mmCIF file of C-alpha atoms and ligand atoms in Angstrom:
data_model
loop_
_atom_site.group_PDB
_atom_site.id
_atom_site.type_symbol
_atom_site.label_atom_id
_atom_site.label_comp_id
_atom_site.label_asym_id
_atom_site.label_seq_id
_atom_site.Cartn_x
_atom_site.Cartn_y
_atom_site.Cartn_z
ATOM 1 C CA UNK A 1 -6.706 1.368 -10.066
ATOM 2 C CA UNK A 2 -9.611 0.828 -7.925
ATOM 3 C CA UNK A 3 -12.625 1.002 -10.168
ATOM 4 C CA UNK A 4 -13.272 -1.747 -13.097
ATOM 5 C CA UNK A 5 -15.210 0.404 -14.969
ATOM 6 C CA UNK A 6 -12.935 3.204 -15.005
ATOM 7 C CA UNK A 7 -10.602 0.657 -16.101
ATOM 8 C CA UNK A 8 -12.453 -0.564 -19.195
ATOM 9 C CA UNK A 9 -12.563 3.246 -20.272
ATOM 10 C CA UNK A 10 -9.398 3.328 -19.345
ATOM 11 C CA UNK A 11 -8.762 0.329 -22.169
ATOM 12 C CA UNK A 12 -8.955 3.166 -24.769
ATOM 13 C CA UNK A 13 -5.896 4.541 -23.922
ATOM 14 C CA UNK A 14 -3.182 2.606 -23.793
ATOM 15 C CA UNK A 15 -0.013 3.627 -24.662
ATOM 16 C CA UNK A 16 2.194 1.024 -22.611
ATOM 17 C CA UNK A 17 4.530 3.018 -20.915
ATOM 18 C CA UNK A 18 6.804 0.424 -18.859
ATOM 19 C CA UNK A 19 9.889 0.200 -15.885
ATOM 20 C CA UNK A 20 12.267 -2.388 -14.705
ATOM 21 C CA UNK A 21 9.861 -4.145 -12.933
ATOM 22 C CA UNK A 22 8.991 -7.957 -13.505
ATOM 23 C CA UNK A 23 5.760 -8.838 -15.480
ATOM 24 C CA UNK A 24 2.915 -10.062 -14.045
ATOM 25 C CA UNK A 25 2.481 -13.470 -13.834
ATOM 26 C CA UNK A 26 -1.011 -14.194 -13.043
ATOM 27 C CA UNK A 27 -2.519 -12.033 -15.677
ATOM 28 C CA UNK A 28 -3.866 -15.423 -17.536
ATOM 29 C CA UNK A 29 -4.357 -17.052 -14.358
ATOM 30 C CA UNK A 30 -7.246 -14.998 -13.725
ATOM 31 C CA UNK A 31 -8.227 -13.701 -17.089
ATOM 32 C CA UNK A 32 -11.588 -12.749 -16.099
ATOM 33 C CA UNK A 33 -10.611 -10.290 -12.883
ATOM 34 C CA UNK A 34 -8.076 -7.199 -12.797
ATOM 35 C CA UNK A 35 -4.796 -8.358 -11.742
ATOM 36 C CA UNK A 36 -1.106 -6.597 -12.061
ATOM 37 C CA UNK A 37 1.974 -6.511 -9.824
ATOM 38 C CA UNK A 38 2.944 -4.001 -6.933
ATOM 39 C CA UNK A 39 6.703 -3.396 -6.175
ATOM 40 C CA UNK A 40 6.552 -1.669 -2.945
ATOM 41 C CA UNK A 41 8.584 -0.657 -0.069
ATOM 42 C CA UNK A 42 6.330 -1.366 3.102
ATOM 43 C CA UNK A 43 6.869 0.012 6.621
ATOM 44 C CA UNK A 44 5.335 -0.360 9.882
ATOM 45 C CA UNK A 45 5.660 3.618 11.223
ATOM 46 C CA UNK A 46 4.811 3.543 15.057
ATOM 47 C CA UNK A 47 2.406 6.472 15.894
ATOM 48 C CA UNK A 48 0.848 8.217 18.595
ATOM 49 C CA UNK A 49 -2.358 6.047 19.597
ATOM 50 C CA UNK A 50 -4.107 9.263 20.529
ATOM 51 C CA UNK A 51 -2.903 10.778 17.106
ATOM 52 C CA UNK A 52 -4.407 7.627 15.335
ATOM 53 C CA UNK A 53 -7.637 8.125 16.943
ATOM 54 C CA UNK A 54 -8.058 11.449 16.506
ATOM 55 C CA UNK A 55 -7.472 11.006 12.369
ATOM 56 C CA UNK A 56 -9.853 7.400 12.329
ATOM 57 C CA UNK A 57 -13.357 8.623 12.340
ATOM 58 C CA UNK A 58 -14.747 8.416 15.608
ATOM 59 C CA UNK A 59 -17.854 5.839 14.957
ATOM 60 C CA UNK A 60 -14.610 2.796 14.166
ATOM 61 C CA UNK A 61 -13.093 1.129 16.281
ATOM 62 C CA UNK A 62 -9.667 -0.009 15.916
ATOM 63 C CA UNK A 63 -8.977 -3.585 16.976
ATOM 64 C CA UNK A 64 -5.822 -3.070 19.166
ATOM 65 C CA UNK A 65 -6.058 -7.336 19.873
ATOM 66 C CA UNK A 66 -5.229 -7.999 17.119
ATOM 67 C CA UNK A 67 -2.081 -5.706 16.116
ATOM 68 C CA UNK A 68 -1.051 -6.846 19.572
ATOM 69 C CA UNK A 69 -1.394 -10.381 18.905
ATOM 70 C CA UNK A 70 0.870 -10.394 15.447
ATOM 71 C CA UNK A 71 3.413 -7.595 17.096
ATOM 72 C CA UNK A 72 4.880 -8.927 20.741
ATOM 73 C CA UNK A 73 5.453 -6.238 22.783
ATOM 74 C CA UNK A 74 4.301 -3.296 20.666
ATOM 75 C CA UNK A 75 4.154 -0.241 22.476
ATOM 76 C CA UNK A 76 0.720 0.186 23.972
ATOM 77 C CA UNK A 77 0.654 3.839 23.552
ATOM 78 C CA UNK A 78 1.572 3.467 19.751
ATOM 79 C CA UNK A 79 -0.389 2.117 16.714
ATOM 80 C CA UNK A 80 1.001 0.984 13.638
ATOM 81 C CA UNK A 81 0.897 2.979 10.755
ATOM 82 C CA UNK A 82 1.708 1.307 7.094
ATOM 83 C CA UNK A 83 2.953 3.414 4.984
ATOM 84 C CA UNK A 84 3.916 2.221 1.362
ATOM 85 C CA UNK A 85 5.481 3.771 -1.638
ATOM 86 C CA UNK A 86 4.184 1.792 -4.729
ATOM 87 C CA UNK A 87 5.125 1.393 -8.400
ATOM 88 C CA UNK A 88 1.760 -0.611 -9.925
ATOM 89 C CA UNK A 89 3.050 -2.484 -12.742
ATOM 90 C CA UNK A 90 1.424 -4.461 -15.959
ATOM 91 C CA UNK A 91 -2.412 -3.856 -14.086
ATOM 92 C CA UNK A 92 -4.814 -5.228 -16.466
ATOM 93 C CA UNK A 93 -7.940 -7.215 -17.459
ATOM 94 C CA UNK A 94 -7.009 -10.221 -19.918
ATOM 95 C CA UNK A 95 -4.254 -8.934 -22.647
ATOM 96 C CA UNK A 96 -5.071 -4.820 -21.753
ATOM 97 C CA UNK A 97 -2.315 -3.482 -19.381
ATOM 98 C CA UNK A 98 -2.889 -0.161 -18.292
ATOM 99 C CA UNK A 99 0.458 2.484 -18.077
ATOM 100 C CA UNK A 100 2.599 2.089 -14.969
ATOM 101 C CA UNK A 101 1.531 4.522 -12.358
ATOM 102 C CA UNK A 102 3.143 5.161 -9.207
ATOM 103 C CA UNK A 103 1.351 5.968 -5.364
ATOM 104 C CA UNK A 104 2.364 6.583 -1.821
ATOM 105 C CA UNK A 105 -0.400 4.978 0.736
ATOM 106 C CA UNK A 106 -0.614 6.144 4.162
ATOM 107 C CA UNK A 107 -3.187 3.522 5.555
ATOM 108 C CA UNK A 108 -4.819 2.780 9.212
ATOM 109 C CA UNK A 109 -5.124 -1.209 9.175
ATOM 110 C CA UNK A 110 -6.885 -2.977 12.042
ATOM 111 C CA UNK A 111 -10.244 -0.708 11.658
ATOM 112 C CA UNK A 112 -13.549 -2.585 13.291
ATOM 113 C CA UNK A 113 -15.370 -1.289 10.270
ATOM 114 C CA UNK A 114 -18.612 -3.368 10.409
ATOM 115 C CA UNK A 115 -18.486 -2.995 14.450
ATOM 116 C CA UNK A 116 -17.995 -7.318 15.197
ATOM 117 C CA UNK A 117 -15.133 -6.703 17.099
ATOM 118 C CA UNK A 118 -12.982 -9.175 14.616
ATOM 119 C CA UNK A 119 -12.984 -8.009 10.607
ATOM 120 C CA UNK A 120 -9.793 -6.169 9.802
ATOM 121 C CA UNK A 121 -9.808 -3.635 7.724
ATOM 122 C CA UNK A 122 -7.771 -1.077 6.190
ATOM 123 C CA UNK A 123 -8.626 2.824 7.042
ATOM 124 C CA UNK A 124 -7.284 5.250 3.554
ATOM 125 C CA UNK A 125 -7.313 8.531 5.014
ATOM 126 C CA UNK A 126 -4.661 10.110 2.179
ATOM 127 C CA UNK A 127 -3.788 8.839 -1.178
ATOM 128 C CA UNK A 128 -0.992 10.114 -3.339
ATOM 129 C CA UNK A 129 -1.510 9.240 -6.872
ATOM 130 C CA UNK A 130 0.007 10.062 -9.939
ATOM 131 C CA UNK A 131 -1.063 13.425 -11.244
ATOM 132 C CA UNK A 132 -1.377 12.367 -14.978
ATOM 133 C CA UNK A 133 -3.545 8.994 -14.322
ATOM 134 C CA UNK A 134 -7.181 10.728 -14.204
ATOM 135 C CA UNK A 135 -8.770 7.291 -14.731
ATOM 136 C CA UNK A 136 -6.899 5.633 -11.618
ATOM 137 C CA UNK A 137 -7.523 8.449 -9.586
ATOM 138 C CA UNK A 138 -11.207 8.280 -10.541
ATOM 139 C CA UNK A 139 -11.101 5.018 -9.547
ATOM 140 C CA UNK A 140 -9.878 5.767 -6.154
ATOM 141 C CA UNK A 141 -11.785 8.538 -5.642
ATOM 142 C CA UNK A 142 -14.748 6.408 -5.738
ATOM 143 C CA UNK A 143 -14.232 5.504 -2.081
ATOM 144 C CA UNK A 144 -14.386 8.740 -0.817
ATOM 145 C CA UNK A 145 -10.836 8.854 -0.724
ATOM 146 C CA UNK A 146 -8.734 12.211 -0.583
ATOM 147 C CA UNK A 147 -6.741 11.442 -3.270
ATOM 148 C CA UNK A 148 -3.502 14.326 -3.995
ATOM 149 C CA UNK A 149 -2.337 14.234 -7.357
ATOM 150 C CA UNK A 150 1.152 13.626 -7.340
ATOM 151 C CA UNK A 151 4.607 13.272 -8.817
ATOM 152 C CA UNK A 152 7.058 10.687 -7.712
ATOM 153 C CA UNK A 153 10.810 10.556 -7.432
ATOM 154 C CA UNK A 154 12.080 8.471 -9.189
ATOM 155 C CA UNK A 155 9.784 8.523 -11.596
ATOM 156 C CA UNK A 156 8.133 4.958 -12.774
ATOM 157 C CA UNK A 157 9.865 2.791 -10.123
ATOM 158 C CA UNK A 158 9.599 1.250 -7.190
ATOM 159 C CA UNK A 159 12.554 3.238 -5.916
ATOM 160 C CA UNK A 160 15.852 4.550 -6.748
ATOM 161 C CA UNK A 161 18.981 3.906 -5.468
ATOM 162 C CA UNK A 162 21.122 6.850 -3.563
ATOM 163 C CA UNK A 163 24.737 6.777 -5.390
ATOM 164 C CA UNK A 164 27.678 7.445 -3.433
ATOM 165 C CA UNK A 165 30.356 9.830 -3.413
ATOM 166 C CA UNK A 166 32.342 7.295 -5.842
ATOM 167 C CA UNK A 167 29.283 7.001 -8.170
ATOM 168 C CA UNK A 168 28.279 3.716 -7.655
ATOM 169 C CA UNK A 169 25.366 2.555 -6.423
ATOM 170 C CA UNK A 170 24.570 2.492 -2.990
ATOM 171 C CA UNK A 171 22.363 -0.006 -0.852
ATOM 172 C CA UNK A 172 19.726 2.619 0.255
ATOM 173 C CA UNK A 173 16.884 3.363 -1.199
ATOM 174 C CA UNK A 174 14.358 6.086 -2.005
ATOM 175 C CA UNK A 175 11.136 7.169 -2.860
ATOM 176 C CA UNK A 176 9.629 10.617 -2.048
ATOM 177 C CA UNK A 177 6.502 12.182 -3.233
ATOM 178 C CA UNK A 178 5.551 15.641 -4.661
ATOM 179 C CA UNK A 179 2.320 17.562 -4.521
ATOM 180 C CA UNK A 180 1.799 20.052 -7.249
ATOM 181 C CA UNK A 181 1.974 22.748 -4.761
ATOM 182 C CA UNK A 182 5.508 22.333 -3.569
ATOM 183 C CA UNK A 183 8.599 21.530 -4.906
ATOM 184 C CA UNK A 184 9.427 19.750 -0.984
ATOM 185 C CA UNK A 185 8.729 16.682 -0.545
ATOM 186 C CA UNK A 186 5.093 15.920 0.936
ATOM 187 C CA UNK A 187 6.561 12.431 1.488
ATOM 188 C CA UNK A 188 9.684 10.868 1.511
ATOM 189 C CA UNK A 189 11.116 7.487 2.502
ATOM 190 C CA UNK A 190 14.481 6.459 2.605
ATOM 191 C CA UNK A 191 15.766 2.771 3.588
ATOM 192 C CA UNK A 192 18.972 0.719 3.919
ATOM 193 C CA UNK A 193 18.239 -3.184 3.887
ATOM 194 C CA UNK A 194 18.898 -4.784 7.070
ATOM 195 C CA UNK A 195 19.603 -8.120 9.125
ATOM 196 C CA UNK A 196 18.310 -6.455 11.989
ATOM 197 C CA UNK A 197 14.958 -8.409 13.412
ATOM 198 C CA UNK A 198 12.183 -5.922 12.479
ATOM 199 C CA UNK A 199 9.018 -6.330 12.282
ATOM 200 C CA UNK A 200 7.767 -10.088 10.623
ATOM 201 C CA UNK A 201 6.742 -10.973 6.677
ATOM 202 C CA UNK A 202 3.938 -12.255 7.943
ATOM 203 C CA UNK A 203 2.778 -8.963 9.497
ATOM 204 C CA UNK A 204 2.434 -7.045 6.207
ATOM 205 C CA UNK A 205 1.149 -10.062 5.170
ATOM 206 C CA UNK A 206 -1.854 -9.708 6.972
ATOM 207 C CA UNK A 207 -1.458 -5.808 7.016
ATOM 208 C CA UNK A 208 -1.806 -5.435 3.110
ATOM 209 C CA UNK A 209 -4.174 -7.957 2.633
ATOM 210 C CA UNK A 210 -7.057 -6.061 4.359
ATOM 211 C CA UNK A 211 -9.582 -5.077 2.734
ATOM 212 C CA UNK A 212 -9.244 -0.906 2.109
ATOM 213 C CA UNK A 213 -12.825 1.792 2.557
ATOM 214 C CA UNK A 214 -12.633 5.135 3.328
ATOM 215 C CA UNK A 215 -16.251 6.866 3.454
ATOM 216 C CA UNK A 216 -17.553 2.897 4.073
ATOM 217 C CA UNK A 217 -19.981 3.061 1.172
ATOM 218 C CA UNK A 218 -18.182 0.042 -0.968
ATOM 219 C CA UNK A 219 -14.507 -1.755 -0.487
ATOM 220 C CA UNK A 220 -12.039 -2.491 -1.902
ATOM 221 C CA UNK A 221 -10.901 -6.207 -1.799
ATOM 222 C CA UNK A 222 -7.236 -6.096 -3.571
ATOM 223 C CA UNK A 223 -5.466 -9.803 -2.736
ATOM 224 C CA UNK A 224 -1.284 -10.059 -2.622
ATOM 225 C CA UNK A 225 -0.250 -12.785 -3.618
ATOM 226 C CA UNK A 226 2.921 -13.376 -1.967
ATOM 227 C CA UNK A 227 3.579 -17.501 -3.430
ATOM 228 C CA UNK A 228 4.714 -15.851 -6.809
ATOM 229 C CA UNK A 229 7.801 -15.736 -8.225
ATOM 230 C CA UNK A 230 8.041 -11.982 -7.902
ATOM 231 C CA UNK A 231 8.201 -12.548 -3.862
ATOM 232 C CA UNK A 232 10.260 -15.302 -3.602
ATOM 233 C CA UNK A 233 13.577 -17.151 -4.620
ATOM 234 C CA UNK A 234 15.767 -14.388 -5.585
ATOM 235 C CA UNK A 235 12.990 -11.885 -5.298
ATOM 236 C CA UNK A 236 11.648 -12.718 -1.586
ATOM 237 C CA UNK A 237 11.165 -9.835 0.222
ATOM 238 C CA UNK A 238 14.262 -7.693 1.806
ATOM 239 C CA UNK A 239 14.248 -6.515 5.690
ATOM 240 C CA UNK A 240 14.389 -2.922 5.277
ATOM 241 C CA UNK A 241 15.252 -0.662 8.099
ATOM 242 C CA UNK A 242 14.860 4.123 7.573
ATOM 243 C CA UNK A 243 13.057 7.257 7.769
ATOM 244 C CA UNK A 244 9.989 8.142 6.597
ATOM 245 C CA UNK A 245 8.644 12.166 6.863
ATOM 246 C CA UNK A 246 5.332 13.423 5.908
ATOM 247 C CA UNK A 247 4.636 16.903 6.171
ATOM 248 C CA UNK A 248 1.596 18.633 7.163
ATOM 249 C CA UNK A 249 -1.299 18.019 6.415
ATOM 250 C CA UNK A 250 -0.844 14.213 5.646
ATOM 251 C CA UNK A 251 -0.759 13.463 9.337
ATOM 252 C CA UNK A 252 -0.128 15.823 11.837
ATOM 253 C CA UNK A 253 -2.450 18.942 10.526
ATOM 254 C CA UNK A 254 0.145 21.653 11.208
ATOM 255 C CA UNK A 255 3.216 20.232 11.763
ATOM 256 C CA UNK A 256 6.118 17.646 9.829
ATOM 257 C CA UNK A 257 6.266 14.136 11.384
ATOM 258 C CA UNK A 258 9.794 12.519 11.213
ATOM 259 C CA UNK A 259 10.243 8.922 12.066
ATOM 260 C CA UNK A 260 13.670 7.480 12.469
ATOM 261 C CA UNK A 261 13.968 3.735 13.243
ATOM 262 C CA UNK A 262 11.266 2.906 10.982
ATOM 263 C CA UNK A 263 11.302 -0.923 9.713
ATOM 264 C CA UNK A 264 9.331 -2.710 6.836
ATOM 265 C CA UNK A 265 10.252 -4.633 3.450
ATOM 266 C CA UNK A 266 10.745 -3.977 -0.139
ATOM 267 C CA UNK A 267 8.764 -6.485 -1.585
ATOM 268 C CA UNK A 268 7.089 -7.173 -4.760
ATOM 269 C CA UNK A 269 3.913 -8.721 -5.453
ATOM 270 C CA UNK A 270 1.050 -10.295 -7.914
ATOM 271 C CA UNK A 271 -2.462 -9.172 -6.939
ATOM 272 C CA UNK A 272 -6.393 -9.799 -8.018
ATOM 273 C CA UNK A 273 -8.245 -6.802 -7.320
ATOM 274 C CA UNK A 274 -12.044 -6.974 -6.727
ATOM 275 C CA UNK A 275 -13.634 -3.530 -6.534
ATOM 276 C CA UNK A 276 -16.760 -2.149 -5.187
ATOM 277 C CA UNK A 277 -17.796 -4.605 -2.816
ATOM 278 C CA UNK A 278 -19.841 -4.727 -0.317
ATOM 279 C CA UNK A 279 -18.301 -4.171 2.928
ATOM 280 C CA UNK A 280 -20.878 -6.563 4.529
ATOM 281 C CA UNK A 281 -19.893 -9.342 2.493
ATOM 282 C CA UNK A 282 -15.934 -8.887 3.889
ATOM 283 C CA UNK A 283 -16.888 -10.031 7.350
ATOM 284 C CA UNK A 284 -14.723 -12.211 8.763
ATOM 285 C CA UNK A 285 -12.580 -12.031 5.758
ATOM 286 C CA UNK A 286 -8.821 -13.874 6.044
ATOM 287 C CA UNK A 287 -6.641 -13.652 3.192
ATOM 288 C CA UNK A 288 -2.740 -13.240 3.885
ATOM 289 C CA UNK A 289 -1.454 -14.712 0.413
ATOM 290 C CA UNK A 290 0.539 -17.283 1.495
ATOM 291 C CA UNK A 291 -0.716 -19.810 -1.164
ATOM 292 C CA UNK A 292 -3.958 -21.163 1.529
ATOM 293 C CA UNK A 293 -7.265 -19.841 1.213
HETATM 294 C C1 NAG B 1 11.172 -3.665 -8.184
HETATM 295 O O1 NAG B 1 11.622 -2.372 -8.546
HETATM 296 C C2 NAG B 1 13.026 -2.191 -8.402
HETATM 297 C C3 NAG B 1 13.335 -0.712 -8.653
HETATM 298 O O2 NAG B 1 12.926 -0.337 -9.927
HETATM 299 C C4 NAG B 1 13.735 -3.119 -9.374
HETATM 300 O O3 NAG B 1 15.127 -2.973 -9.211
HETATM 301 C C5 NAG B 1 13.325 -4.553 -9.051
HETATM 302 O O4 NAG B 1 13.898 -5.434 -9.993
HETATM 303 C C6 NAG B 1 11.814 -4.700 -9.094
HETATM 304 N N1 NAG B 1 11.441 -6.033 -8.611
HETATM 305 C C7 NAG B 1 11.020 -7.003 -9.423
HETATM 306 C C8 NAG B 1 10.734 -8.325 -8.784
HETATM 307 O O5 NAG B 1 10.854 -6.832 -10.619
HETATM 308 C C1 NAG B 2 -12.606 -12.697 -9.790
HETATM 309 O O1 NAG B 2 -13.813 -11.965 -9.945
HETATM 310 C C2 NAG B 2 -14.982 -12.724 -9.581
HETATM 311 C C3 NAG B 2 -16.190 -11.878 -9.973
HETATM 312 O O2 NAG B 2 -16.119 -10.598 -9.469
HETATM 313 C C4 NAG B 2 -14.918 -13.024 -8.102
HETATM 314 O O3 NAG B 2 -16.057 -13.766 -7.708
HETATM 315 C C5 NAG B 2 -13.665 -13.856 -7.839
HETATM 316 O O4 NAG B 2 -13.547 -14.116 -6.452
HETATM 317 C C6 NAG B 2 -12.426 -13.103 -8.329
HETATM 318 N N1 NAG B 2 -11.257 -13.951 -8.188
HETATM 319 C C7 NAG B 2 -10.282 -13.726 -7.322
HETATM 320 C C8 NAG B 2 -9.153 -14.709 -7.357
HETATM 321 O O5 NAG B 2 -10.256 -12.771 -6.554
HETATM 322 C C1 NAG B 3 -18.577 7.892 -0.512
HETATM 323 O O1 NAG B 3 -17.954 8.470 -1.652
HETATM 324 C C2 NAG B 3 -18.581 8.140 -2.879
HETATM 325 C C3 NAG B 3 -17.757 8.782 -3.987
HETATM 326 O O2 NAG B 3 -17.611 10.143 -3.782
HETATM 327 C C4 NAG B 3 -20.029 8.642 -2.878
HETATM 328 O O3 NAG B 3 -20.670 8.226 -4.063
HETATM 329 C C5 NAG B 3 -20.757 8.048 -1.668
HETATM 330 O O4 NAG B 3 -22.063 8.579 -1.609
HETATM 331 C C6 NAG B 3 -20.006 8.398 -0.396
HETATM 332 N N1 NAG B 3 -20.650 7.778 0.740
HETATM 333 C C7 NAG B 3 -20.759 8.388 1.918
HETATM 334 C C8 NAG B 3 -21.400 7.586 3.021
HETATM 335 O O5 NAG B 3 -20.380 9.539 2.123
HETATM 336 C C1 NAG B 4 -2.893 20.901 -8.501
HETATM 337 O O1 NAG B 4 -3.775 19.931 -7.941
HETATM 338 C C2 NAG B 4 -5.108 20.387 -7.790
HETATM 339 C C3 NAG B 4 -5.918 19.278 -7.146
HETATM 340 O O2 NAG B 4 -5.319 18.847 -5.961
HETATM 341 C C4 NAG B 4 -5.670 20.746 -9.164
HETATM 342 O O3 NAG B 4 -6.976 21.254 -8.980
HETATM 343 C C5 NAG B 4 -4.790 21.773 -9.837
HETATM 344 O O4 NAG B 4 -5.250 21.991 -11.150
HETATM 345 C C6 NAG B 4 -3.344 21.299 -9.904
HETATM 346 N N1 NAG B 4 -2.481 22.352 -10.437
HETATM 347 C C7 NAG B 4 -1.539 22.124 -11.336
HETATM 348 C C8 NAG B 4 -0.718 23.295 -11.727
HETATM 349 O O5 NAG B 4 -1.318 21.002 -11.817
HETATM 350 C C1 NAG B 5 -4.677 -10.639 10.533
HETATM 351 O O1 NAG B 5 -4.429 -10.953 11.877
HETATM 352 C C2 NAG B 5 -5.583 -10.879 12.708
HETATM 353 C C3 NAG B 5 -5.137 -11.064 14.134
HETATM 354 O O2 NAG B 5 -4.472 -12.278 14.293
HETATM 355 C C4 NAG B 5 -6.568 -11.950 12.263
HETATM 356 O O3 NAG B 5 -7.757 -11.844 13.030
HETATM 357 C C5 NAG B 5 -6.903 -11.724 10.794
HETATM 358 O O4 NAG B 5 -7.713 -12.767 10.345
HETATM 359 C C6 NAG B 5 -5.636 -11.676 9.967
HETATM 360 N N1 NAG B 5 -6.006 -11.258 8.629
HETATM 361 C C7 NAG B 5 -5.407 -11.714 7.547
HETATM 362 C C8 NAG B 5 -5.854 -11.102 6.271
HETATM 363 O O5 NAG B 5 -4.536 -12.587 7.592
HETATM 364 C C1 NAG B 6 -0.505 -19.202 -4.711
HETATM 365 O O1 NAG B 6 -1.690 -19.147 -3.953
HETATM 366 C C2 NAG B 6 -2.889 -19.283 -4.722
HETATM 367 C C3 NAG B 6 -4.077 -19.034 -3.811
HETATM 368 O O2 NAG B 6 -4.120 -19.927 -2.775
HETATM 369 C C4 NAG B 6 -2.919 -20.639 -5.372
HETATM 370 O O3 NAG B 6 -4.091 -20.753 -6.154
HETATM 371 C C5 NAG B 6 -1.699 -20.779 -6.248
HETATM 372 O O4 NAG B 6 -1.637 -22.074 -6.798
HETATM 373 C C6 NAG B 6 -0.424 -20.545 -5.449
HETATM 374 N N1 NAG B 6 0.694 -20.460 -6.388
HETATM 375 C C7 NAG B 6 1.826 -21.064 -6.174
HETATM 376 C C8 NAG B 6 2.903 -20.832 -7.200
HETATM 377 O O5 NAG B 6 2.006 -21.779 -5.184
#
């Protein structure tokens, strides 16, 4: 959901199809702006620098600095990739809730969009959106995104979990994503929570918080809010550690990418989304949700 007017047409139609996931909790907070809840799994996927650069269009420059500043010894021939499989829950304006739609965001953060050598912000090459939302996908297409319609396993929520041979369920988690053109995967993630020290919080903190163009006409300013109860207490975020795959041509143009080692969080979150902006007035923009403007 990336367009407000698409949303108020979108107001018509309501039919308030739901999942497991929490409500959102700052709907009458901000009554006045389009809010709703995300229940994501997030991961950092190391690439090829030289792959990055050759998919970022050439006129942006990406602000290596600063990745290097939150990530300690990140490779230097490797840039960080956020991928994110999504279920967007209870999104609405005041007491209208839109139906729960599902997406899969492969995303370049850490893109010197306005050229100051400082603003972060987020690079959305690919979309995956669900196929039978026409108004959300109108809303992202409104960025000059490529959005794929799409079809999600599971369907409507934030991920499944795999059962084992006994039947019961299993720690790991899934979440893979289907173009209309193939019944394989385009792509899947796959995750086993972990104590092992990946990659910090506070990372895909700052990571998701950026604001998100892809032609550079207008962005998009969508603000997690990670101080809610939906991402902390019992629901605070849960170190994740898996493969992710994404076939051609989502990254590599002609070949599958498979990434083994990959870490990131399942996490849930609030956010206020303010669409259309002005990219210009996003300079210098810090926002990591922690609760401090
Ligand atoms: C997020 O989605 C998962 C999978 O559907 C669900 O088990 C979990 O309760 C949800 N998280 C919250 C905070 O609602
Ligand atoms: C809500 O929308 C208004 C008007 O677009 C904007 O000025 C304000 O910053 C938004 N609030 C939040 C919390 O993002
Ligand atoms: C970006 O995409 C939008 C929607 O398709 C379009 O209106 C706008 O003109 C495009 N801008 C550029 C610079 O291509
Ligand atoms: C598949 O998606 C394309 C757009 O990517 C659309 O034009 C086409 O109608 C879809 N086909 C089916 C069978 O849904
Ligand atoms: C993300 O981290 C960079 C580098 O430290 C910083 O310049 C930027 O302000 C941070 N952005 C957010 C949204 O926290
Ligand atoms: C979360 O952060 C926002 C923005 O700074 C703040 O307005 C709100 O009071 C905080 N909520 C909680 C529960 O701390």
């Amino acid at each position: 959901m990336r367009n407000s007017s698409f949303f108020l047409a979108a107001l018509l139609s309501i039919t308030g199809v739901t999942s497991q996931s929490s409500p959102n909790p700052i709907r009458f907070v901000y009554p006045n702006n389009v809010t709703g809840t995300l229940n994501a799994t997030v991961a950092l996927v190391p690439i090829p620098f030289s792959l990055a650069r050759s998919i970022i269009p050439a006129k942006y420059g990406i602000l290596t600095k600063a990745y290097e500043s939150l990530l300690p010894g990140f490779p230097k021939d490797k840039y960080p990739l956020l991928v994110k499989g999504n279920l967007d829950h209870d999104v609405g304006l005041g007491s209208f809730i839109l139906d729960d739609f599902q997406s899969l965001h492969i995303e370049y953060p850490f893109i010197d969009l306005l050229g100051d050598g400082y603003s972060c912000f987020l690079y959305a090459h690919h979309q995956f959106l669900t196929a039978t939302a026409p108004l959300v996908i109108g809303g992202a297409a409104v960025y000059g995104t490529t959005v794929i319609p799409a079809s999600f396993d599971p369907a409507l929520e934030a991920y499944a979990y795999v059962k084992s041979s006994s039947g019961r369920k299993k720690e790991e988690i899934y979440f893979d994503t289907y173009t209309n053109s193939s019944t394989c995967p385009a792509v899947t993630m796959k995750f086993t929570p972990t104590s092992e020290h990946g990659w910090p919080f506070e990372y895909f903190m700052n990571v998701t918080n950026q604001p998100f163009f892809s032609n550079g006409s207008k962005c998009d300013n969508q603000r997690f809010y990670y101080n809610t109860t939906l991402s902390t207490g019992v629901n605070a975020p849960v170190g994740v550690k898996g493969e992710v795959t994404i076939e051609a041509p989502y990254l590599q143009a002609t070949k599958s990418s498979d990434f083994g080692d990959i870490y990131g969080f399942k996490v849930d979150a609030a956010f206020v989304e303010n669409n259309l902006l002005d990219c210009e007035s996003l300079k210098g923009y810090s926002w990591n949700g922690n609760g401090k403007e």
